[in-house]
Short mmCIF file of C-alpha atoms in Angstrom, two decimals:
data_model
loop_
_atom_site.label_atom_id
_atom_site.label_comp_id
_atom_site.label_asym_id
_atom_site.label_seq_id
_atom_site.Cartn_x
_atom_site.Cartn_y
_atom_site.Cartn_z
CA UNK A 1089 134.12 115.84 114.01
CA UNK A 1090 133.51 119.45 112.93
CA UNK A 1091 130.12 119.40 114.65
CA UNK A 1092 131.74 118.12 117.87
CA UNK A 1093 134.33 120.91 117.77
CA UNK A 1094 131.63 123.56 117.27
CA UNK A 1095 129.61 122.09 120.17
CA UNK A 1096 132.72 122.03 122.36
CA UNK A 1097 133.58 125.68 121.68
CA UNK A 1098 129.96 126.69 122.30
CA UNK A 1099 129.71 124.74 125.56
CA UNK A 1100 133.10 125.89 126.77
CA UNK A 1101 132.27 129.52 126.01
CA UNK A 1102 128.96 129.47 127.88
CA UNK A 1103 130.28 127.49 130.86
CA UNK A 1104 133.22 129.89 131.10
CA UNK A 1105 131.02 132.97 130.71
CA UNK A 1106 128.28 131.79 133.06
CA UNK A 1107 130.75 130.26 135.55
CA UNK A 1108 128.96 126.90 135.68
CA UNK A 1109 129.86 123.30 134.98
CA UNK A 1110 129.71 122.29 131.33
CA UNK A 1111 127.15 119.56 132.06
CA UNK A 1112 124.26 121.97 132.55
CA UNK A 1113 125.03 123.33 129.09
CA UNK A 1114 126.28 120.24 127.26
CA UNK A 1115 123.63 117.68 128.25
CA UNK A 1116 120.67 119.80 127.04
CA UNK A 1117 122.52 120.74 123.82
CA UNK A 1118 123.27 117.09 123.02
CA UNK A 1119 119.69 116.03 123.73
CA UNK A 1120 118.33 118.63 121.32
CA UNK A 1121 120.82 117.45 118.70
CA UNK A 1122 119.37 113.95 118.89
CA UNK A 1123 121.68 112.16 121.33
CA UNK A 1124 120.14 109.82 123.90
CA UNK A 1125 120.25 110.90 127.55
CA UNK A 1126 122.71 108.21 128.61
CA UNK A 1127 125.05 108.92 125.69
CA UNK A 1128 124.86 112.64 126.48
CA UNK A 1129 125.85 111.90 130.09
CA UNK A 1130 128.88 109.90 128.92
CA UNK A 1131 130.07 112.69 126.62
CA UNK A 1132 129.46 115.27 129.35
CA UNK A 1133 131.51 113.33 131.90
CA UNK A 1134 134.39 113.13 129.40
CA UNK A 1135 134.30 116.88 128.79
CA UNK A 1136 133.97 117.53 132.53
CA UNK A 1137 137.01 115.38 133.31
CA UNK A 1138 139.21 117.30 130.86
CA UNK A 1139 138.04 120.77 131.86
CA UNK A 1140 138.19 120.09 135.61
CA UNK A 1141 141.76 118.77 135.45
CA UNK A 1142 142.84 121.77 133.42
CA UNK A 1143 140.93 124.25 135.60
CA UNK A 1144 142.18 122.73 138.85
CA UNK A 1145 145.76 122.84 137.60
CA UNK A 1146 145.38 126.57 136.90
CA UNK A 1147 143.81 127.14 140.34
CA UNK A 1148 146.59 125.14 142.02
CA UNK A 1149 149.19 127.31 140.30
CA UNK A 1150 147.38 130.39 141.64
CA UNK A 1151 147.23 128.94 145.16
CA UNK A 1152 143.42 128.63 145.13
CA UNK A 1153 143.31 124.87 145.49
CA UNK A 1154 144.02 123.39 148.93
CA UNK A 1155 144.64 119.69 148.27
CA UNK A 1156 144.82 118.60 151.92
CA UNK A 1157 141.42 120.05 152.83
CA UNK A 1158 139.68 118.73 149.74
CA UNK A 1159 140.99 115.16 149.85
CA UNK A 1160 138.25 113.54 151.95
CA UNK A 1161 135.49 115.17 149.88
CA UNK A 1162 137.28 114.17 146.67
CA UNK A 1163 137.79 110.54 147.71
CA UNK A 1164 134.12 110.27 148.68
CA UNK A 1165 133.20 111.78 145.32
CA UNK A 1166 135.41 109.31 143.48
CA UNK A 1167 133.80 106.32 145.22
CA UNK A 1168 130.31 107.69 144.62
CA UNK A 1169 131.07 108.43 140.97
CA UNK A 1170 132.41 104.89 140.53
CA UNK A 1171 128.81 103.75 141.00
CA UNK A 1172 127.55 106.02 138.21
CA UNK A 1173 128.10 103.45 135.48
CA UNK A 1174 125.75 101.02 137.20
CA UNK A 1175 123.28 103.77 138.12
CA UNK A 1176 123.04 104.93 134.51
CA UNK A 1177 122.85 101.38 133.22
CA UNK A 1178 119.94 100.34 135.42
CA UNK A 1179 118.06 103.64 135.71
CA UNK A 1180 115.57 104.83 133.11
CA UNK A 1181 116.21 108.03 131.19
CA UNK A 1182 113.02 109.50 132.69
CA UNK A 1183 114.35 109.13 136.24
CA UNK A 1184 117.79 110.42 135.26
CA UNK A 1185 116.10 113.35 133.57
CA UNK A 1186 114.07 114.06 136.70
CA UNK A 1187 117.28 114.14 138.77
CA UNK A 1188 118.85 116.53 136.27
CA UNK A 1189 115.81 118.80 136.47
CA UNK A 1190 115.93 118.70 140.28
CA UNK A 1191 119.55 119.89 140.26
CA UNK A 1192 118.71 122.73 137.86
CA UNK A 1193 115.74 123.66 140.08
CA UNK A 1194 118.06 123.78 143.11
CA UNK A 1195 120.35 126.12 141.16
CA UNK A 1196 117.37 128.41 140.41
CA UNK A 1197 116.24 128.45 144.06
CA UNK A 1198 119.74 129.49 145.16
CA UNK A 1199 119.24 132.83 143.41
CA UNK A 1200 116.43 133.68 145.82
CA UNK A 1201 118.02 132.38 149.04
CA UNK A 1202 120.66 134.52 150.71
CA UNK A 1203 123.07 132.80 153.08
CA UNK A 1204 125.14 135.05 155.31
CA UNK A 1205 128.90 134.57 155.17
CA UNK A 1206 129.93 133.18 158.61
CA UNK A 1207 132.38 135.18 160.71
CA UNK A 1208 133.93 132.09 162.29
CA UNK A 1209 134.30 129.06 160.06
CA UNK A 1210 134.02 125.61 161.68
CA UNK A 1211 137.00 123.23 161.38
CA UNK A 1212 137.12 120.86 158.40
CA UNK A 1213 135.15 117.71 159.25
CA UNK A 1214 136.67 115.06 156.99
CA UNK A 1215 134.14 112.38 157.91
CA UNK A 1216 131.18 114.55 156.92
CA UNK A 1217 132.93 115.71 153.77
CA UNK A 1218 133.59 112.10 152.74
CA UNK A 1219 129.93 111.09 152.96
CA UNK A 1220 128.80 114.30 151.26
CA UNK A 1221 131.23 113.55 148.44
CA UNK A 1222 129.97 109.96 148.24
CA UNK A 1223 126.35 111.08 147.86
CA UNK A 1224 126.96 113.96 145.47
CA UNK A 1225 129.40 111.96 143.34
CA UNK A 1226 126.88 109.18 142.79
CA UNK A 1227 124.00 111.53 141.97
CA UNK A 1228 125.66 114.31 139.99
CA UNK A 1229 127.98 112.24 137.78
CA UNK A 1230 125.08 109.93 136.88
CA UNK A 1231 123.35 112.85 135.15
CA UNK A 1232 126.49 114.41 133.68
CA UNK A 1233 127.01 117.43 135.95
CA UNK A 1234 129.97 118.29 138.13
CA UNK A 1235 128.43 118.32 141.58
CA UNK A 1236 129.26 121.88 142.66
CA UNK A 1237 125.58 122.64 142.07
CA UNK A 1238 124.89 120.50 145.18
CA UNK A 1239 128.13 120.86 147.13
CA UNK A 1240 127.97 124.65 147.39
CA UNK A 1241 124.53 124.86 149.08
CA UNK A 1242 125.38 121.91 151.38
CA UNK A 1243 128.74 123.25 152.56
CA UNK A 1244 127.68 126.90 152.78
CA UNK A 1245 124.09 126.45 153.93
CA UNK A 1246 124.41 123.51 156.32
CA UNK A 1247 128.07 123.19 157.36
CA UNK A 1248 128.53 127.00 157.44
CA UNK A 1249 131.79 127.01 155.47
CA UNK A 1250 132.89 130.22 153.79
CA UNK A 1251 132.35 130.47 150.04
CA UNK A 1252 136.08 130.71 149.34
CA UNK A 1253 136.67 127.44 151.21
CA UNK A 1254 133.75 125.80 149.42
CA UNK A 1255 135.07 126.75 145.97
CA UNK A 1256 138.46 125.25 146.81
CA UNK A 1257 136.87 122.02 148.07
CA UNK A 1258 134.44 121.62 145.17
CA UNK A 1259 137.11 122.18 142.51
CA UNK A 1260 139.14 119.25 143.77
CA UNK A 1261 135.99 117.16 144.17
CA UNK A 1262 135.08 117.54 140.49
CA UNK A 1263 138.51 116.28 139.37
CA UNK A 1264 138.25 113.05 141.37
CA UNK A 1265 134.56 112.45 140.68
CA UNK A 1266 134.78 113.13 136.94
CA UNK A 1267 137.83 110.87 136.44
CA UNK A 1268 136.18 108.11 138.47
CA UNK A 1269 132.90 108.68 136.64
CA UNK A 1270 134.67 108.50 133.28
CA UNK A 1271 136.21 105.13 134.19
CA UNK A 1272 132.89 103.82 135.50
CA UNK A 1273 130.95 105.02 132.45
CA UNK A 1274 133.64 103.55 130.17
CA UNK A 1275 133.36 100.12 131.79
CA UNK A 1276 129.58 100.32 131.41
CA UNK A 1277 129.96 101.16 127.70
CA UNK A 1278 128.40 104.63 127.84
CA UNK A 1279 131.32 106.70 126.49
CA UNK A 1280 131.51 107.93 122.92
CA UNK A 1281 135.25 108.57 122.94
CA UNK A 1282 135.57 110.43 119.64
CA UNK A 1283 132.73 112.83 120.38
CA UNK A 1284 133.67 113.17 124.04
CA UNK A 1285 137.33 114.03 123.58
CA UNK A 1286 136.66 116.25 120.54
CA UNK A 1287 134.11 118.26 122.50
CA UNK A 1288 136.34 118.26 125.60
CA UNK A 1289 139.39 119.67 123.80
CA UNK A 1290 137.34 122.26 121.91
CA UNK A 1291 135.58 123.32 125.13
CA UNK A 1292 138.91 124.42 126.62
CA UNK A 1293 139.25 126.93 123.78
CA UNK A 1294 135.71 128.19 124.27
CA UNK A 1295 136.19 128.48 128.04
CA UNK A 1296 139.13 130.84 127.54
CA UNK A 1297 137.03 133.34 125.59
CA UNK A 1298 133.99 132.86 127.85
CA UNK A 1299 136.01 133.76 130.94
CA UNK A 1300 137.42 136.86 129.21
CA UNK A 1301 133.89 138.06 128.41
CA UNK A 1302 132.73 137.27 131.96
CA UNK A 1303 135.22 139.77 133.40
CA UNK A 1304 133.83 142.52 131.14
CA UNK A 1305 130.17 142.11 132.11
CA UNK A 1306 128.56 143.83 135.12
CA UNK A 1307 127.89 141.40 137.99
CA UNK A 1308 124.16 142.19 138.25
CA UNK A 1309 123.66 141.68 134.50
CA UNK A 1310 125.65 138.45 134.68
CA UNK A 1311 123.43 137.08 137.46
CA UNK A 1312 120.28 137.89 135.46
CA UNK A 1313 121.68 136.11 132.39
CA UNK A 1314 122.62 133.08 134.49
CA UNK A 1315 119.17 132.92 136.11
CA UNK A 1316 117.51 133.24 132.69
CA UNK A 1317 119.71 130.41 131.38
CA UNK A 1318 118.75 128.04 134.21
CA UNK A 1319 115.04 128.81 133.80
CA UNK A 1320 115.28 128.28 130.04
CA UNK A 1321 117.10 124.95 130.51
CA UNK A 1322 114.59 123.81 133.13
CA UNK A 1323 111.57 124.23 130.87
CA UNK A 1324 113.39 123.17 127.69
CA UNK A 1325 114.42 119.91 129.37
CA UNK A 1326 110.88 119.25 130.59
CA UNK A 1327 109.66 119.65 127.01
CA UNK A 1328 112.42 117.47 125.55
CA UNK A 1329 112.21 114.66 128.10
CA UNK A 1330 108.50 114.39 128.75
CA UNK A 1331 106.65 115.90 125.78
CA UNK A 1332 108.80 115.55 122.69
CA UNK A 1333 110.69 112.37 123.67
CA UNK A 1334 113.82 111.00 121.99
#
């Protein structure tokens, strides 16, 4: 229990400081502590569900969350995430690990690709958003990450939405997909409830202090730290999954 609380505070702090989903911090940490990949995914989804609900509530109170616009993306994400239990059950840890690495690699590439902010934003296309949510929900939740790591480049790079709109949409998406993923993973027997909820509650405390530190750090320095983190995780996960083994 004490170990879970320490992990939760650590993960919450770094996800709050780096401004990323807890999954890209929590899954690697759990693997290096001896958890299996599928168990790590279940714990990560539990933590993600708790933090996303809390974070989205705060954003809604501040007027940053537009429920109407995000609904089609969120529903698609929920349906996609509902498949995650079966995907995790019937997919090998090596393939799941490869998907995780691909998502981290995409995050690294984004640092070197500049997308211009559009002057005129296209209208919300609910049909496209639904199918994007369906795809991202199934893939991202199955490896224990929130999905914003894929949604942001898709909506900004291909649909030409503004970043502010994308953040609003992706926040709501993570709530629906993580809750649906939690239910799906529970039914498949992949959730360690004690560890998951202990880490989830503790992560909220860590996130508070991480966000406070984030606002004190220069933006350029913050970006360099974030890039260094993703590169470290990418190579550390390759070593853990394919050289050291579980």
